[in-house]
Amino acid sequence: MIMKRTIAWSIALLASLSTATARPERLRFSDDGTFRIVQFTDTHLDARIPERVAEAEKTFARIDRTIRTEHPDLIVFTGDVVTGRPAAGMWQRLLDTLVRRGVPYCIVLGNHDAEQDLPRTEIARLVTSAKGSLNTLAASGELADAELPVYGSAIPGPAAVLYCLDSHDYSTLEGINGYGWFRPEQIAWLRQSCEARTSANNGIALPGLAFFHIPLPEYVTAWRNPGNTRIGRAAEKECPGVLNPGMFAAMVESRSIVGTFAGHDHDIDYLVAEQGIALGYGRFSGDNTTYNNLRPGVRVIVLKEGVRGFETWIREDDGRIVDHARFEGGKIVKHNE
């Protein structure tokens, strides 16, 4: 049962919905019934010194090469995109690259993006004013949480829905140190969105994916449970938000979300099943402007129209595909099985 909301929450939800539903593009499954997403995460573009500019050029080449190879229907950046000063030039270079390629995209921020010389509101202005951006402005002037319906290839209504969510940066509570977490109004908004989509779909939940930067606390326990199906690796400890506000519970109860994809932890790229949801990371997509011990790459996710699951793999720089798997029936199955 969806919990009762306060009047203040209701006002906030209505404001969020009004900003998050106006989109310049309509996403749609291809004629073959597939929808392909490429996730770039933690690119850490940095113009502070010539050596880091050279590393950023390698990242831009990776972005171009990936788009040419994978032909995505949507690109999602899951935070820590530009992490050096001056930031404006790198943001503009990235947006110009995406505009030139003509693929719709959505960006969520990480904990380092607003530590530079551009506040979140100015980053949001740049992103939302660029052609092809599916981001919109929240009432605060920052990037709004985005609800992106993906329409069917042969039916008039949505067949899936994607959420791009702001996991924030750091704790703002005195005496509590650590990374940020989702706020109650975001969780209530997600519940309301899933409920509305299910109601409009004759009581059948639409399959959904969620993208954000900081992993949920449930990632930690899910990966350490030997009974859970999984693929990928963890070469460092996860760094979730310091508090658990209940976003994962809302996702499970919605019966809509089938997968979540985070970034933040550069040396982790696993996918693990927990309570009917695949909790996943992207692959570190940047170069030597920050720490990294995995070969740079990207995560590719393919939805199939009418299927509650997805296919996914990681494409590395040399073209190699690793960790090719399917998520179906609440389990992760290696592609060759």
mmCIF file of C-alpha atoms in Angstrom:
data_model
loop_
_atom_site.group_PDB
_atom_site.id
_atom_site.type_symbol
_atom_site.label_atom_id
_atom_site.label_comp_id
_atom_site.label_asym_id
_atom_site.label_seq_id
_atom_site.Cartn_x
_atom_site.Cartn_y
_atom_site.Cartn_z
ATOM 1 C CA MET A 1 0.000 0.000 0.000
ATOM 2 C CA ILE A 2 1.319 3.433 -0.888
ATOM 3 C CA MET A 3 1.918 5.463 2.252
ATOM 4 C CA LYS A 4 0.005 8.651 2.919
ATOM 5 C CA ARG A 5 1.666 11.834 1.787
ATOM 6 C CA THR A 6 1.727 15.222 3.391
ATOM 7 C CA ILE A 7 0.384 18.284 1.619
ATOM 8 C CA ALA A 8 3.927 19.574 1.204
ATOM 9 C CA TRP A 9 4.993 16.366 -0.452
ATOM 10 C CA SER A 10 2.013 16.462 -2.793
ATOM 11 C CA ILE A 11 2.913 19.935 -3.960
ATOM 12 C CA ALA A 12 6.509 18.861 -4.539
ATOM 13 C CA LEU A 13 5.378 15.795 -6.458
ATOM 14 C CA LEU A 14 3.111 17.766 -8.756
ATOM 15 C CA ALA A 15 5.913 20.212 -9.477
ATOM 16 C CA SER A 16 8.288 17.347 -10.250
ATOM 17 C CA LEU A 17 5.816 15.620 -12.531
ATOM 18 C CA SER A 18 5.118 18.799 -14.463
ATOM 19 C CA THR A 19 8.824 19.328 -15.190
ATOM 20 C CA ALA A 20 9.775 15.708 -15.715
ATOM 21 C CA THR A 21 7.153 14.780 -18.308
ATOM 22 C CA ALA A 22 7.777 17.480 -20.938
ATOM 23 C CA ARG A 23 10.285 15.896 -23.340
ATOM 24 C CA PRO A 24 11.743 17.127 -26.620
ATOM 25 C CA GLU A 25 12.010 13.546 -27.950
ATOM 26 C CA ARG A 26 9.766 10.469 -27.937
ATOM 27 C CA LEU A 27 11.643 7.264 -27.267
ATOM 28 C CA ARG A 28 10.368 4.191 -29.108
ATOM 29 C CA PHE A 29 11.228 0.527 -29.523
ATOM 30 C CA SER A 30 12.763 -0.247 -32.910
ATOM 31 C CA ASP A 31 10.860 -2.199 -35.528
ATOM 32 C CA ASP A 32 12.641 -5.352 -34.357
ATOM 33 C CA GLY A 33 11.197 -4.816 -30.863
ATOM 34 C CA THR A 34 14.433 -3.782 -29.156
ATOM 35 C CA PHE A 35 15.562 -0.628 -27.374
ATOM 36 C CA ARG A 36 19.300 -0.155 -26.810
ATOM 37 C CA ILE A 37 20.820 1.978 -24.044
ATOM 38 C CA VAL A 38 24.489 2.831 -23.563
ATOM 39 C CA GLN A 39 25.564 3.843 -20.055
ATOM 40 C CA PHE A 40 28.666 5.997 -19.645
ATOM 41 C CA THR A 41 29.744 6.562 -16.069
ATOM 42 C CA ASP A 42 32.467 8.476 -14.224
ATOM 43 C CA THR A 43 34.117 9.993 -17.282
ATOM 44 C CA HIS A 44 35.881 12.530 -14.983
ATOM 45 C CA LEU A 45 36.625 14.967 -17.804
ATOM 46 C CA ASP A 46 39.241 17.430 -16.583
ATOM 47 C CA ALA A 47 40.885 20.419 -18.272
ATOM 48 C CA ARG A 48 43.164 21.502 -15.433
ATOM 49 C CA ILE A 49 46.470 20.451 -17.002
ATOM 50 C CA PRO A 50 47.510 19.395 -20.538
ATOM 51 C CA GLU A 51 48.022 15.761 -19.499
ATOM 52 C CA ARG A 52 44.419 15.520 -18.299
ATOM 53 C CA VAL A 53 43.139 17.211 -21.442
ATOM 54 C CA ALA A 54 44.929 14.495 -23.428
ATOM 55 C CA GLU A 55 43.219 11.838 -21.303
ATOM 56 C CA ALA A 56 39.860 13.528 -21.902
ATOM 57 C CA GLU A 57 40.472 13.330 -25.651
ATOM 58 C CA LYS A 58 40.750 9.552 -25.269
ATOM 59 C CA THR A 59 37.384 9.582 -23.482
ATOM 60 C CA PHE A 60 35.739 11.631 -26.227
ATOM 61 C CA ALA A 61 37.123 9.172 -28.779
ATOM 62 C CA ARG A 62 35.577 6.330 -26.743
ATOM 63 C CA ILE A 63 32.207 8.072 -26.749
ATOM 64 C CA ASP A 64 32.335 8.528 -30.533
ATOM 65 C CA ARG A 65 33.510 4.969 -31.129
ATOM 66 C CA THR A 66 30.845 3.469 -28.871
ATOM 67 C CA ILE A 67 28.041 5.354 -30.557
ATOM 68 C CA ARG A 68 29.250 4.258 -33.992
ATOM 69 C CA THR A 69 29.569 0.640 -32.868
ATOM 70 C CA GLU A 70 26.502 0.150 -30.696
ATOM 71 C CA HIS A 71 23.978 2.462 -32.421
ATOM 72 C CA PRO A 72 22.124 3.225 -29.165
ATOM 73 C CA ASP A 73 18.579 4.543 -28.988
ATOM 74 C CA LEU A 74 19.477 6.383 -25.760
ATOM 75 C CA ILE A 75 22.649 7.418 -23.934
ATOM 76 C CA VAL A 76 22.691 7.832 -20.148
ATOM 77 C CA PHE A 77 25.514 9.431 -18.156
ATOM 78 C CA THR A 78 25.446 8.354 -14.515
ATOM 79 C CA GLY A 79 27.440 11.084 -12.852
ATOM 80 C CA ASP A 80 30.930 12.465 -12.219
ATOM 81 C CA VAL A 81 30.953 13.672 -15.789
ATOM 82 C CA VAL A 82 33.182 16.776 -15.590
ATOM 83 C CA THR A 83 35.407 16.904 -12.520
ATOM 84 C CA GLY A 84 37.993 19.580 -13.226
ATOM 85 C CA ARG A 85 38.181 23.347 -13.604
ATOM 86 C CA PRO A 86 37.366 25.176 -15.764
ATOM 87 C CA ALA A 87 34.314 22.958 -16.202
ATOM 88 C CA ALA A 88 32.251 24.885 -18.773
ATOM 89 C CA GLY A 89 34.488 24.071 -21.723
ATOM 90 C CA MET A 90 34.438 20.339 -21.047
ATOM 91 C CA TRP A 91 30.677 20.318 -20.566
ATOM 92 C CA GLN A 92 30.220 22.165 -23.846
ATOM 93 C CA ARG A 93 32.615 19.822 -25.644
ATOM 94 C CA LEU A 94 30.652 16.807 -24.394
ATOM 95 C CA LEU A 95 27.294 18.292 -25.345
ATOM 96 C CA ASP A 96 28.594 19.258 -28.799
ATOM 97 C CA THR A 97 29.793 15.667 -29.281
ATOM 98 C CA LEU A 98 26.369 14.284 -28.376
ATOM 99 C CA VAL A 99 24.554 16.798 -30.573
ATOM 100 C CA ARG A 100 26.762 15.876 -33.507
ATOM 101 C CA ARG A 101 25.934 12.190 -33.074
ATOM 102 C CA GLY A 102 22.184 12.886 -32.888
ATOM 103 C CA VAL A 103 21.314 10.314 -30.192
ATOM 104 C CA PRO A 104 18.936 11.340 -27.372
ATOM 105 C CA TYR A 105 20.626 11.438 -23.976
ATOM 106 C CA CYS A 106 19.932 12.004 -20.310
ATOM 107 C CA ILE A 107 22.450 13.040 -17.650
ATOM 108 C CA VAL A 108 22.415 12.601 -13.881
ATOM 109 C CA LEU A 109 25.051 14.266 -11.727
ATOM 110 C CA GLY A 110 27.491 12.646 -9.328
ATOM 111 C CA ASN A 111 29.075 13.815 -6.114
ATOM 112 C CA HIS A 112 32.014 15.528 -7.857
ATOM 113 C CA ASP A 113 30.291 17.436 -10.685
ATOM 114 C CA ALA A 114 29.280 20.449 -8.594
ATOM 115 C CA GLU A 115 32.624 20.646 -6.772
ATOM 116 C CA GLN A 116 34.090 22.547 -9.702
ATOM 117 C CA ASP A 117 33.496 26.148 -10.770
ATOM 118 C CA LEU A 118 29.929 25.555 -12.006
ATOM 119 C CA PRO A 119 27.010 25.125 -9.567
ATOM 120 C CA ARG A 120 24.370 22.499 -10.210
ATOM 121 C CA THR A 121 21.978 25.126 -11.559
ATOM 122 C CA GLU A 122 24.456 26.279 -14.211
ATOM 123 C CA ILE A 123 25.259 22.711 -15.243
ATOM 124 C CA ALA A 124 21.512 22.108 -15.543
ATOM 125 C CA ARG A 125 21.111 25.187 -17.725
ATOM 126 C CA LEU A 126 23.829 23.970 -20.095
ATOM 127 C CA VAL A 127 22.471 20.421 -20.283
ATOM 128 C CA THR A 128 18.803 21.311 -20.764
ATOM 129 C CA SER A 129 19.537 23.915 -23.435
ATOM 130 C CA ALA A 130 21.438 21.447 -25.656
ATOM 131 C CA LYS A 131 19.731 19.713 -28.562
ATOM 132 C CA GLY A 132 18.853 16.067 -27.915
ATOM 133 C CA SER A 133 18.814 16.420 -24.143
ATOM 134 C CA LEU A 134 15.937 14.664 -22.393
ATOM 135 C CA ASN A 135 16.685 16.483 -19.153
ATOM 136 C CA THR A 136 14.432 19.218 -17.813
ATOM 137 C CA LEU A 137 14.746 21.744 -15.016
ATOM 138 C CA ALA A 138 13.241 21.185 -11.590
ATOM 139 C CA ALA A 139 11.669 24.084 -9.684
ATOM 140 C CA SER A 140 15.034 24.493 -7.910
ATOM 141 C CA GLY A 141 16.776 25.139 -11.220
ATOM 142 C CA GLU A 142 18.684 21.840 -10.966
ATOM 143 C CA LEU A 143 18.162 18.793 -13.172
ATOM 144 C CA ALA A 144 14.779 17.208 -12.502
ATOM 145 C CA ASP A 145 14.360 13.514 -11.901
ATOM 146 C CA ALA A 146 13.327 12.186 -15.298
ATOM 147 C CA GLU A 147 10.602 9.738 -16.231
ATOM 148 C CA LEU A 148 11.188 8.572 -19.807
ATOM 149 C CA PRO A 149 8.484 6.370 -21.346
ATOM 150 C CA VAL A 150 9.574 4.122 -24.201
ATOM 151 C CA TYR A 151 6.720 3.635 -26.641
ATOM 152 C CA GLY A 152 5.947 0.356 -28.344
ATOM 153 C CA SER A 153 6.892 -0.293 -31.952
ATOM 154 C CA ALA A 154 3.383 -1.304 -32.922
ATOM 155 C CA ILE A 155 1.189 -0.016 -30.095
ATOM 156 C CA PRO A 156 0.271 3.589 -29.255
ATOM 157 C CA GLY A 157 1.210 3.552 -25.566
ATOM 158 C CA PRO A 158 4.425 3.067 -23.571
ATOM 159 C CA ALA A 159 5.897 -0.432 -23.325
ATOM 160 C CA ALA A 160 8.631 0.408 -20.781
ATOM 161 C CA VAL A 161 9.723 3.331 -18.643
ATOM 162 C CA LEU A 162 13.150 4.639 -17.650
ATOM 163 C CA TYR A 163 14.003 6.755 -14.611
ATOM 164 C CA CYS A 164 17.073 8.985 -14.306
ATOM 165 C CA LEU A 165 17.382 9.985 -10.658
ATOM 166 C CA ASP A 166 19.527 12.376 -8.638
ATOM 167 C CA SER A 167 21.239 10.479 -5.805
ATOM 168 C CA HIS A 168 22.779 13.778 -4.615
ATOM 169 C CA ASP A 169 26.338 14.102 -3.323
ATOM 170 C CA TYR A 170 27.067 14.283 0.417
ATOM 171 C CA SER A 171 25.181 14.230 3.684
ATOM 172 C CA THR A 172 23.775 17.616 4.690
ATOM 173 C CA LEU A 173 22.976 16.525 8.258
ATOM 174 C CA GLU A 174 25.218 17.797 11.006
ATOM 175 C CA GLY A 175 27.150 15.004 12.660
ATOM 176 C CA ILE A 176 26.507 12.514 9.832
ATOM 177 C CA ASN A 177 29.313 12.230 7.313
ATOM 178 C CA GLY A 178 29.242 10.281 4.088
ATOM 179 C CA TYR A 179 27.612 10.156 0.694
ATOM 180 C CA GLY A 180 24.106 11.415 -0.020
ATOM 181 C CA TRP A 181 20.856 9.499 -0.397
ATOM 182 C CA PHE A 182 17.473 9.789 -2.036
ATOM 183 C CA ARG A 183 14.993 12.123 -0.386
ATOM 184 C CA PRO A 184 11.502 11.128 0.762
ATOM 185 C CA GLU A 185 9.804 13.211 -1.921
ATOM 186 C CA GLN A 186 11.790 11.404 -4.644
ATOM 187 C CA ILE A 187 10.721 8.014 -3.317
ATOM 188 C CA ALA A 188 7.098 9.146 -3.145
ATOM 189 C CA TRP A 189 7.364 10.494 -6.709
ATOM 190 C CA LEU A 190 8.698 7.173 -7.989
ATOM 191 C CA ARG A 191 5.912 5.295 -6.229
ATOM 192 C CA GLN A 192 3.309 7.625 -7.709
ATOM 193 C CA SER A 193 4.797 7.356 -11.183
ATOM 194 C CA CYS A 194 4.895 3.554 -11.136
ATOM 195 C CA GLU A 195 1.365 3.393 -9.731
ATOM 196 C CA ALA A 196 0.057 5.725 -12.439
ATOM 197 C CA ARG A 197 1.783 3.764 -15.211
ATOM 198 C CA THR A 198 0.430 0.471 -13.893
ATOM 199 C CA SER A 199 -3.092 1.857 -13.637
ATOM 200 C CA ALA A 200 -2.931 3.193 -17.209
ATOM 201 C CA ASN A 201 -1.711 -0.240 -18.378
ATOM 202 C CA ASN A 202 -4.768 -2.145 -17.116
ATOM 203 C CA GLY A 203 -3.112 -3.021 -13.817
ATOM 204 C CA ILE A 204 0.010 -4.541 -15.393
ATOM 205 C CA ALA A 205 3.286 -2.956 -14.287
ATOM 206 C CA LEU A 206 5.466 -1.671 -17.102
ATOM 207 C CA PRO A 207 9.065 -2.928 -16.946
ATOM 208 C CA GLY A 208 11.313 -0.112 -15.765
ATOM 209 C CA LEU A 209 15.000 0.688 -15.338
ATOM 210 C CA ALA A 210 16.499 3.290 -13.012
ATOM 211 C CA PHE A 211 19.815 5.113 -13.442
ATOM 212 C CA PHE A 212 21.646 7.099 -10.752
ATOM 213 C CA HIS A 213 25.176 7.733 -9.463
ATOM 214 C CA ILE A 214 25.516 6.533 -5.860
ATOM 215 C CA PRO A 215 24.560 2.859 -5.338
ATOM 216 C CA LEU A 216 21.797 1.844 -2.968
ATOM 217 C CA PRO A 217 22.771 0.288 0.390
ATOM 218 C CA GLU A 218 21.146 -2.956 -0.783
ATOM 219 C CA TYR A 219 23.940 -3.418 -3.326
ATOM 220 C CA VAL A 220 26.297 -4.330 -0.475
ATOM 221 C CA THR A 221 24.208 -7.115 1.042
ATOM 222 C CA ALA A 222 23.064 -8.405 -2.354
ATOM 223 C CA TRP A 223 26.617 -8.889 -3.646
ATOM 224 C CA ARG A 224 27.671 -10.656 -0.435
ATOM 225 C CA ASN A 225 24.776 -13.107 -0.520
ATOM 226 C CA PRO A 226 26.171 -16.295 -2.132
ATOM 227 C CA GLY A 227 22.664 -17.392 -3.061
ATOM 228 C CA ASN A 228 22.149 -14.502 -5.485
ATOM 229 C CA THR A 229 22.887 -14.901 -9.175
ATOM 230 C CA ARG A 230 25.527 -12.480 -10.390
ATOM 231 C CA ILE A 231 28.132 -11.556 -12.963
ATOM 232 C CA GLY A 232 31.035 -9.118 -12.928
ATOM 233 C CA ARG A 233 33.492 -8.046 -10.263
ATOM 234 C CA ALA A 234 34.089 -5.868 -7.234
ATOM 235 C CA ALA A 235 37.720 -4.780 -6.819
ATOM 236 C CA GLU A 236 36.856 -2.277 -4.086
ATOM 237 C CA LYS A 237 34.192 -1.847 -1.430
ATOM 238 C CA GLU A 238 30.915 -0.239 -2.408
ATOM 239 C CA CYS A 239 30.319 3.339 -1.223
ATOM 240 C CA PRO A 240 26.527 3.738 -0.928
ATOM 241 C CA GLY A 241 24.682 6.603 0.722
ATOM 242 C CA VAL A 242 25.260 6.765 4.456
ATOM 243 C CA LEU A 243 21.518 6.456 5.231
ATOM 244 C CA ASN A 244 18.920 4.105 3.761
ATOM 245 C CA PRO A 245 15.723 6.058 2.969
ATOM 246 C CA GLY A 246 13.816 3.088 1.483
ATOM 247 C CA MET A 247 14.165 3.627 -2.264
ATOM 248 C CA PHE A 248 14.857 -0.060 -2.911
ATOM 249 C CA ALA A 249 11.740 -1.086 -0.971
ATOM 250 C CA ALA A 250 9.681 1.316 -3.081
ATOM 251 C CA MET A 251 11.127 -0.192 -6.256
ATOM 252 C CA VAL A 252 10.357 -3.745 -5.156
ATOM 253 C CA GLU A 253 6.830 -2.838 -4.087
ATOM 254 C CA SER A 254 6.183 -1.043 -7.376
ATOM 255 C CA ARG A 255 6.568 -4.339 -9.281
ATOM 256 C CA SER A 256 7.837 -2.166 -12.115
ATOM 257 C CA ILE A 257 11.588 -1.675 -11.710
ATOM 258 C CA VAL A 258 13.558 -4.655 -13.050
ATOM 259 C CA GLY A 259 17.042 -3.132 -13.029
ATOM 260 C CA THR A 260 19.080 -0.295 -11.556
ATOM 261 C CA PHE A 261 22.423 1.009 -12.827
ATOM 262 C CA ALA A 262 24.840 3.144 -10.825
ATOM 263 C CA GLY A 263 28.419 4.413 -11.102
ATOM 264 C CA HIS A 264 30.536 6.047 -8.380
ATOM 265 C CA ASP A 265 32.756 3.049 -7.549
ATOM 266 C CA HIS A 266 35.267 2.894 -10.408
ATOM 267 C CA ASP A 267 36.567 -0.609 -9.731
ATOM 268 C CA ILE A 268 33.177 -2.322 -9.611
ATOM 269 C CA ASP A 269 31.097 -3.419 -12.602
ATOM 270 C CA TYR A 270 28.924 -6.228 -11.248
ATOM 271 C CA LEU A 271 25.280 -7.122 -11.785
ATOM 272 C CA VAL A 272 23.525 -9.029 -8.988
ATOM 273 C CA ALA A 273 19.905 -10.151 -8.577
ATOM 274 C CA GLU A 274 18.049 -9.207 -5.397
ATOM 275 C CA GLN A 275 14.298 -9.467 -4.727
ATOM 276 C CA GLY A 276 13.442 -9.564 -8.423
ATOM 277 C CA ILE A 277 15.616 -6.579 -9.353
ATOM 278 C CA ALA A 278 19.048 -6.574 -10.987
ATOM 279 C CA LEU A 279 21.332 -4.204 -9.087
ATOM 280 C CA GLY A 280 24.074 -3.153 -11.463
ATOM 281 C CA TYR A 281 27.012 -0.887 -12.089
ATOM 282 C CA GLY A 282 28.226 0.555 -15.339
ATOM 283 C CA ARG A 283 31.863 0.166 -16.364
ATOM 284 C CA PHE A 284 34.209 3.071 -15.622
ATOM 285 C CA SER A 285 34.179 5.098 -18.855
ATOM 286 C CA GLY A 286 36.926 7.653 -18.260
ATOM 287 C CA ASP A 287 40.691 7.637 -18.466
ATOM 288 C CA ASN A 288 43.639 8.560 -16.251
ATOM 289 C CA THR A 289 42.208 11.676 -14.622
ATOM 290 C CA THR A 290 41.214 9.697 -11.506
ATOM 291 C CA TYR A 291 41.733 6.270 -9.967
ATOM 292 C CA ASN A 292 40.809 3.221 -12.033
ATOM 293 C CA ASN A 293 41.944 -0.386 -12.273
ATOM 294 C CA LEU A 294 39.459 -1.837 -14.775
ATOM 295 C CA ARG A 295 39.868 -1.408 -18.516
ATOM 296 C CA PRO A 296 37.690 1.558 -19.537
ATOM 297 C CA GLY A 297 34.463 0.668 -21.257
ATOM 298 C CA VAL A 298 30.695 1.104 -21.307
ATOM 299 C CA ARG A 299 27.655 -0.903 -20.322
ATOM 300 C CA VAL A 300 25.091 -1.730 -23.012
ATOM 301 C CA ILE A 301 21.521 -2.642 -22.016
ATOM 302 C CA VAL A 302 18.947 -3.974 -24.479
ATOM 303 C CA LEU A 303 15.250 -4.073 -23.648
ATOM 304 C CA LYS A 304 12.920 -6.344 -25.604
ATOM 305 C CA GLU A 305 9.382 -5.134 -26.105
ATOM 306 C CA GLY A 306 6.928 -7.091 -23.970
ATOM 307 C CA VAL A 307 9.675 -8.761 -21.882
ATOM 308 C CA ARG A 308 10.228 -8.120 -18.149
ATOM 309 C CA GLY A 309 13.974 -8.249 -18.281
ATOM 310 C CA PHE A 310 16.906 -7.222 -20.428
ATOM 311 C CA GLU A 311 20.138 -8.294 -22.065
ATOM 312 C CA THR A 312 23.390 -6.567 -21.138
ATOM 313 C CA TRP A 313 27.128 -6.609 -21.709
ATOM 314 C CA ILE A 314 30.220 -4.479 -21.247
ATOM 315 C CA ARG A 315 32.143 -3.333 -24.293
ATOM 316 C CA GLU A 316 35.783 -2.573 -23.661
ATOM 317 C CA ASP A 317 38.032 -0.280 -25.662
ATOM 318 C CA ASP A 318 39.489 -2.974 -27.902
ATOM 319 C CA GLY A 319 35.982 -4.010 -28.968
ATOM 320 C CA ARG A 320 35.903 -7.044 -26.690
ATOM 321 C CA ILE A 321 32.517 -7.897 -25.133
ATOM 322 C CA VAL A 322 32.604 -9.205 -21.556
ATOM 323 C CA ASP A 323 29.980 -10.209 -18.983
ATOM 324 C CA HIS A 324 27.289 -10.824 -21.577
ATOM 325 C CA ALA A 325 24.167 -11.833 -19.658
ATOM 326 C CA ARG A 326 20.390 -11.795 -19.525
ATOM 327 C CA PHE A 327 18.155 -10.856 -16.621
ATOM 328 C CA GLU A 328 15.015 -12.942 -16.784
ATOM 329 C CA GLY A 329 12.704 -14.495 -14.233
ATOM 330 C CA GLY A 330 14.434 -12.554 -11.490
ATOM 331 C CA LYS A 331 17.802 -14.203 -12.205
ATOM 332 C CA ILE A 332 20.990 -13.322 -14.042
ATOM 333 C CA VAL A 333 21.916 -15.883 -16.683
ATOM 334 C CA LYS A 334 25.220 -15.835 -18.551
ATOM 335 C CA HIS A 335 24.569 -15.450 -22.235
ATOM 336 C CA ASN A 336 26.278 -18.721 -23.219
ATOM 337 C CA GLU A 337 24.187 -20.791 -20.813
#
